[in-house]
PDB file of C-alpha atoms in Angstrom:
ATOM      1  CA  MET P 193      93.969  71.055  86.675  1.00  0.00           C
ATOM      2  CA  THR P 194      96.848  73.539  86.682  1.00  0.00           C
ATOM      3  CA  GLN P 195      96.478  77.233  87.438  1.00  0.00           C
ATOM      4  CA  ALA P 196      97.566  78.023  83.880  1.00  0.00           C
ATOM      5  CA  ALA P 197      94.796  75.804  82.495  1.00  0.00           C
ATOM      6  CA  THR P 198      92.136  77.813  84.339  1.00  0.00           C
ATOM      7  CA  CYS P 199      93.748  81.272  84.005  1.00  0.00           C
ATOM      8  CA  ASP P 200      91.855  83.662  81.718  1.00  0.00           C
ATOM      9  CA  LEU P 201      95.068  85.404  80.654  1.00  0.00           C
ATOM     10  CA  CYS P 202      96.858  82.122  79.871  1.00  0.00           C
ATOM     11  CA  LYS P 203      93.849  81.113  77.758  1.00  0.00           C
ATOM     12  CA  LEU P 204      93.841  84.502  75.988  1.00  0.00           C
ATOM     13  CA  LEU P 205      97.543  84.300  75.164  1.00  0.00           C
ATOM     14  CA  SER P 206      97.375  80.687  73.945  1.00  0.00           C
ATOM     15  CA  ALA P 207      94.664  81.277  71.315  1.00  0.00           C
ATOM     16  CA  PRO P 208      94.792  83.468  68.227  1.00  0.00           C
ATOM     17  CA  SER P 209      93.114  86.767  69.009  1.00  0.00           C
ATOM     18  CA  ASP P 210      92.466  90.133  67.397  1.00  0.00           C
ATOM     19  CA  ALA P 211      93.174  91.600  70.818  1.00  0.00           C
ATOM     20  CA  LEU P 212      96.916  90.886  70.471  1.00  0.00           C
ATOM     21  CA  VAL P 213      98.879  94.009  69.536  1.00  0.00           C
ATOM     22  CA  TRP P 214     102.487  92.958  70.171  1.00  0.00           C
ATOM     23  CA  ARG P 215     104.366  89.993  71.580  1.00  0.00           C
ATOM     24  CA  ASP P 216     107.926  88.977  72.337  1.00  0.00           C
ATOM     25  CA  ASP P 217     109.292  85.884  74.064  1.00  0.00           C
ATOM     26  CA  LYS P 218     108.452  87.283  77.517  1.00  0.00           C
ATOM     27  CA  LEU P 219     105.295  89.378  77.332  1.00  0.00           C
ATOM     28  CA  SER P 220     102.321  90.399  75.235  1.00  0.00           C
ATOM     29  CA  VAL P 221     100.266  93.554  74.833  1.00  0.00           C
ATOM     30  CA  VAL P 222      96.551  93.235  74.215  1.00  0.00           C
ATOM     31  CA  LEU P 223      93.739  95.712  73.720  1.00  0.00           C
ATOM     32  CA  VAL P 224      90.829  95.166  76.063  1.00  0.00           C
ATOM     33  CA  ASN P 225      87.301  95.324  74.707  1.00  0.00           C
ATOM     34  CA  GLU P 226      85.930  97.322  77.620  1.00  0.00           C
ATOM     35  CA  ALA P 227      82.753  99.219  76.823  1.00  0.00           C
ATOM     36  CA  GLY P 228      83.372 102.949  77.010  1.00  0.00           C
ATOM     37  CA  TYR P 229      87.152 102.657  77.246  1.00  0.00           C
ATOM     38  CA  PRO P 230      88.723 102.363  73.779  1.00  0.00           C
ATOM     39  CA  GLY P 231      92.470 102.237  74.099  1.00  0.00           C
ATOM     40  CA  PHE P 232      92.427 100.218  77.332  1.00  0.00           C
ATOM     41  CA  ALA P 233      95.452  97.929  77.059  1.00  0.00           C
ATOM     42  CA  ARG P 234      97.054  95.208  79.151  1.00  0.00           C
ATOM     43  CA  VAL P 235     100.714  94.267  79.329  1.00  0.00           C
ATOM     44  CA  VAL P 236     100.706  90.554  80.200  1.00  0.00           C
ATOM     45  CA  TRP P 237     103.621  88.314  81.148  1.00  0.00           C
ATOM     46  CA  ASN P 238     103.490  85.296  78.829  1.00  0.00           C
ATOM     47  CA  GLY P 239     104.200  82.697  81.524  1.00  0.00           C
ATOM     48  CA  HIS P 240     101.848  82.059  84.412  1.00  0.00           C
ATOM     49  CA  VAL P 241     103.583  84.037  87.175  1.00  0.00           C
ATOM     50  CA  LYS P 242     101.663  85.388  90.143  1.00  0.00           C
ATOM     51  CA  GLU P 243     103.663  88.372  91.400  1.00  0.00           C
ATOM     52  CA  MET P 244     106.160  90.885  89.978  1.00  0.00           C
ATOM     53  CA  THR P 245     108.671  89.792  92.622  1.00  0.00           C
ATOM     54  CA  ASP P 246     108.509  86.254  91.227  1.00  0.00           C
ATOM     55  CA  LEU P 247     110.287  87.651  88.160  1.00  0.00           C
ATOM     56  CA  ALA P 248     114.022  88.223  87.894  1.00  0.00           C
ATOM     57  CA  PRO P 249     115.001  91.898  88.208  1.00  0.00           C
ATOM     58  CA  ALA P 250     115.761  92.166  84.464  1.00  0.00           C
ATOM     59  CA  ASP P 251     112.322  90.711  83.672  1.00  0.00           C
ATOM     60  CA  ARG P 252     110.636  93.180  86.029  1.00  0.00           C
ATOM     61  CA  ALA P 253     112.422  95.994  84.203  1.00  0.00           C
ATOM     62  CA  HIS P 254     111.271  94.538  80.875  1.00  0.00           C
ATOM     63  CA  VAL P 255     107.641  94.528  82.033  1.00  0.00           C
ATOM     64  CA  MET P 256     107.795  98.084  83.320  1.00  0.00           C
ATOM     65  CA  ASN P 257     109.517  99.357  80.174  1.00  0.00           C
ATOM     66  CA  ALA P 258     106.691  97.808  78.157  1.00  0.00           C
ATOM     67  CA  VAL P 259     104.095  99.494  80.422  1.00  0.00           C
ATOM     68  CA  TRP P 260     105.801 102.863  79.901  1.00  0.00           C
ATOM     69  CA  GLN P 261     105.992 102.375  76.127  1.00  0.00           C
ATOM     70  CA  VAL P 262     102.301 101.472  75.987  1.00  0.00           C
ATOM     71  CA  GLU P 263     101.446 104.495  78.144  1.00  0.00           C
ATOM     72  CA  ALA P 264     103.474 106.733  75.823  1.00  0.00           C
ATOM     73  CA  ALA P 265     101.609 105.390  72.783  1.00  0.00           C
ATOM     74  CA  VAL P 266      98.228 105.831  74.515  1.00  0.00           C
ATOM     75  CA  ARG P 267      99.096 109.429  75.415  1.00  0.00           C
ATOM     76  CA  ALA P 268     100.342 110.250  71.911  1.00  0.00           C
ATOM     77  CA  VAL P 269      97.429 108.716  70.007  1.00  0.00           C
ATOM     78  CA  MET P 270      94.442 108.837  72.345  1.00  0.00           C
ATOM     79  CA  ALA P 271      95.246 112.177  74.036  1.00  0.00           C
ATOM     80  CA  PRO P 272      93.575 111.311  77.360  1.00  0.00           C
ATOM     81  CA  ALA P 273      93.270 113.711  80.275  1.00  0.00           C
ATOM     82  CA  LYS P 274      95.016 111.074  82.418  1.00  0.00           C
ATOM     83  CA  VAL P 275      96.356 107.523  82.144  1.00  0.00           C
ATOM     84  CA  ASN P 276      95.652 105.049  84.926  1.00  0.00           C
ATOM     85  CA  LEU P 277      98.187 102.256  85.496  1.00  0.00           C
ATOM     86  CA  ALA P 278      97.263  99.353  87.728  1.00  0.00           C
ATOM     87  CA  SER P 279      98.339  95.844  88.613  1.00  0.00           C
ATOM     88  CA  PHE P 280      95.858  93.956  90.724  1.00  0.00           C
ATOM     89  CA  GLY P 281      95.605  90.265  89.926  1.00  0.00           C
ATOM     90  CA  ASN P 282      93.082  89.531  92.674  1.00  0.00           C
ATOM     91  CA  MET P 283      90.708  87.776  90.283  1.00  0.00           C
ATOM     92  CA  THR P 284      93.405  86.652  87.833  1.00  0.00           C
ATOM     93  CA  PRO P 285      96.670  86.019  89.711  1.00  0.00           C
ATOM     94  CA  HIS P 286      98.890  86.375  86.632  1.00  0.00           C
ATOM     95  CA  VAL P 287     101.352  89.261  86.208  1.00  0.00           C
ATOM     96  CA  HIS P 288      99.654  91.918  84.087  1.00  0.00           C
ATOM     97  CA  TRP P 289      99.327  95.696  84.044  1.00  0.00           C
ATOM     98  CA  HIS P 290      96.314  97.737  82.996  1.00  0.00           C
ATOM     99  CA  VAL P 291      96.962 100.882  80.957  1.00  0.00           C
ATOM    100  CA  ILE P 292      93.700 102.845  80.873  1.00  0.00           C
ATOM    101  CA  PRO P 293      93.176 106.164  79.072  1.00  0.00           C
ATOM    102  CA  ARG P 294      90.874 108.393  81.084  1.00  0.00           C
ATOM    103  CA  TYR P 295      88.831 111.379  79.986  1.00  0.00           C
ATOM    104  CA  THR P 296      86.888 113.951  81.963  1.00  0.00           C
ATOM    105  CA  ASP P 297      83.765 112.858  80.062  1.00  0.00           C
ATOM    106  CA  ASP P 298      84.176 109.101  80.609  1.00  0.00           C
ATOM    107  CA  VAL P 299      81.449 107.364  82.579  1.00  0.00           C
ATOM    108  CA  HIS P 300      83.398 107.082  85.825  1.00  0.00           C
ATOM    109  CA  PHE P 301      85.807 110.045  85.846  1.00  0.00           C
ATOM    110  CA  PRO P 302      87.206 111.065  88.299  1.00  0.00           C
ATOM    111  CA  ASN P 303      86.407 107.770  90.029  1.00  0.00           C
ATOM    112  CA  PRO P 304      88.214 104.544  89.126  1.00  0.00           C
ATOM    113  CA  THR P 305      86.729 102.598  86.223  1.00  0.00           C
ATOM    114  CA  TRP P 306      85.148 100.142  88.661  1.00  0.00           C
ATOM    115  CA  GLY P 307      83.711 102.939  90.799  1.00  0.00           C
ATOM    116  CA  GLU P 308      80.321 104.558  90.734  1.00  0.00           C
ATOM    117  CA  ALA P 309      79.273 105.922  87.344  1.00  0.00           C
ATOM    118  CA  GLN P 310      79.162 109.725  87.221  1.00  0.00           C
ATOM    119  CA  ARG P 311      77.399 110.228  83.892  1.00  0.00           C
ATOM    120  CA  ALA P 312      75.933 108.440  80.886  1.00  0.00           C
ATOM    121  CA  PRO P 313      78.343 107.315  78.160  1.00  0.00           C
ATOM    122  CA  ASP P 314      79.073 109.811  75.396  1.00  0.00           C
ATOM    123  CA  ALA P 315      78.543 107.659  72.288  1.00  0.00           C
ATOM    124  CA  ALA P 316      80.094 110.185  69.909  1.00  0.00           C
ATOM    125  CA  ALA P 317      83.260 110.554  72.024  1.00  0.00           C
ATOM    126  CA  ILE P 318      83.565 106.763  72.351  1.00  0.00           C
ATOM    127  CA  ALA P 319      83.157 106.357  68.564  1.00  0.00           C
ATOM    128  CA  ALA P 320      85.795 108.999  67.865  1.00  0.00           C
ATOM    129  CA  ARG P 321      88.235 107.296  70.263  1.00  0.00           C
ATOM    130  CA  SER P 322      87.463 103.875  68.812  1.00  0.00           C
ATOM    131  CA  ALA P 323      88.395 105.207  65.381  1.00  0.00           C
ATOM    132  CA  LEU P 324      91.923 105.833  66.733  1.00  0.00           C
ATOM    133  CA  LEU P 325      92.540 102.182  67.641  1.00  0.00           C
ATOM    134  CA  PRO P 326      94.386 101.258  64.400  1.00  0.00           C
ATOM    135  CA  GLN P 327      96.779 104.167  65.046  1.00  0.00           C
ATOM    136  CA  LEU P 328      97.183 103.088  68.663  1.00  0.00           C
ATOM    137  CA  ARG P 329      98.019  99.519  67.615  1.00  0.00           C
ATOM    138  CA  ALA P 330     100.678 100.845  65.229  1.00  0.00           C
ATOM    139  CA  ALA P 331     102.134 103.209  67.841  1.00  0.00           C
ATOM    140  CA  ILE P 332     102.356 100.495  70.509  1.00  0.00           C
ATOM    141  CA  ALA P 333     104.050  98.114  68.094  1.00  0.00           C
ATOM    142  CA  ALA P 334     106.484 100.809  66.943  1.00  0.00           C
ATOM    143  CA  ASN P 335     107.342 101.881  70.513  1.00  0.00           C
ATOM    144  CA  LEU P 336     107.944  98.335  71.658  1.00  0.00           C
ATOM    145  CA  SER P 337     109.848  97.292  68.551  1.00  0.00           C
ATOM    146  CA  THR P 338     112.323 100.131  68.917  1.00  0.00           C
ATOM    147  CA  ALA P 339     112.587  99.690  72.713  1.00  0.00           C
ATOM    148  CA  SER P 340     113.424  95.959  72.509  1.00  0.00           C
TER     149      SER P 340
END
């Protein structure tokens, strides 16, 4: 079985999904259904590639431009206190970037989202942020359409 056949991101990108926000011939942007973190997005390279340095320089620039455009949309619509950007790939070795809006009242702040919880979730704040997701989808698509 190939790596692509077992890769969660390859599977996500190959099937129709409400998570998909935007796609071109090289990469896709998806919203992540992460409890307590509405607006959490991933920029995912469409092909199964393990590391950023496996990409040609122009493709690396394309990925990073997409990350910056998604971050700009998240900041404009979601108004977080901070945006966390990360590329790990330890569990899923496929080029992808996390764009995570952070708030001083989120469960983990100021720790990373995988760190120790600092407080209980604020259901009202999460609901208010979730209500912004249609605007965020539109802003991401607009930013990436004009940047392409």
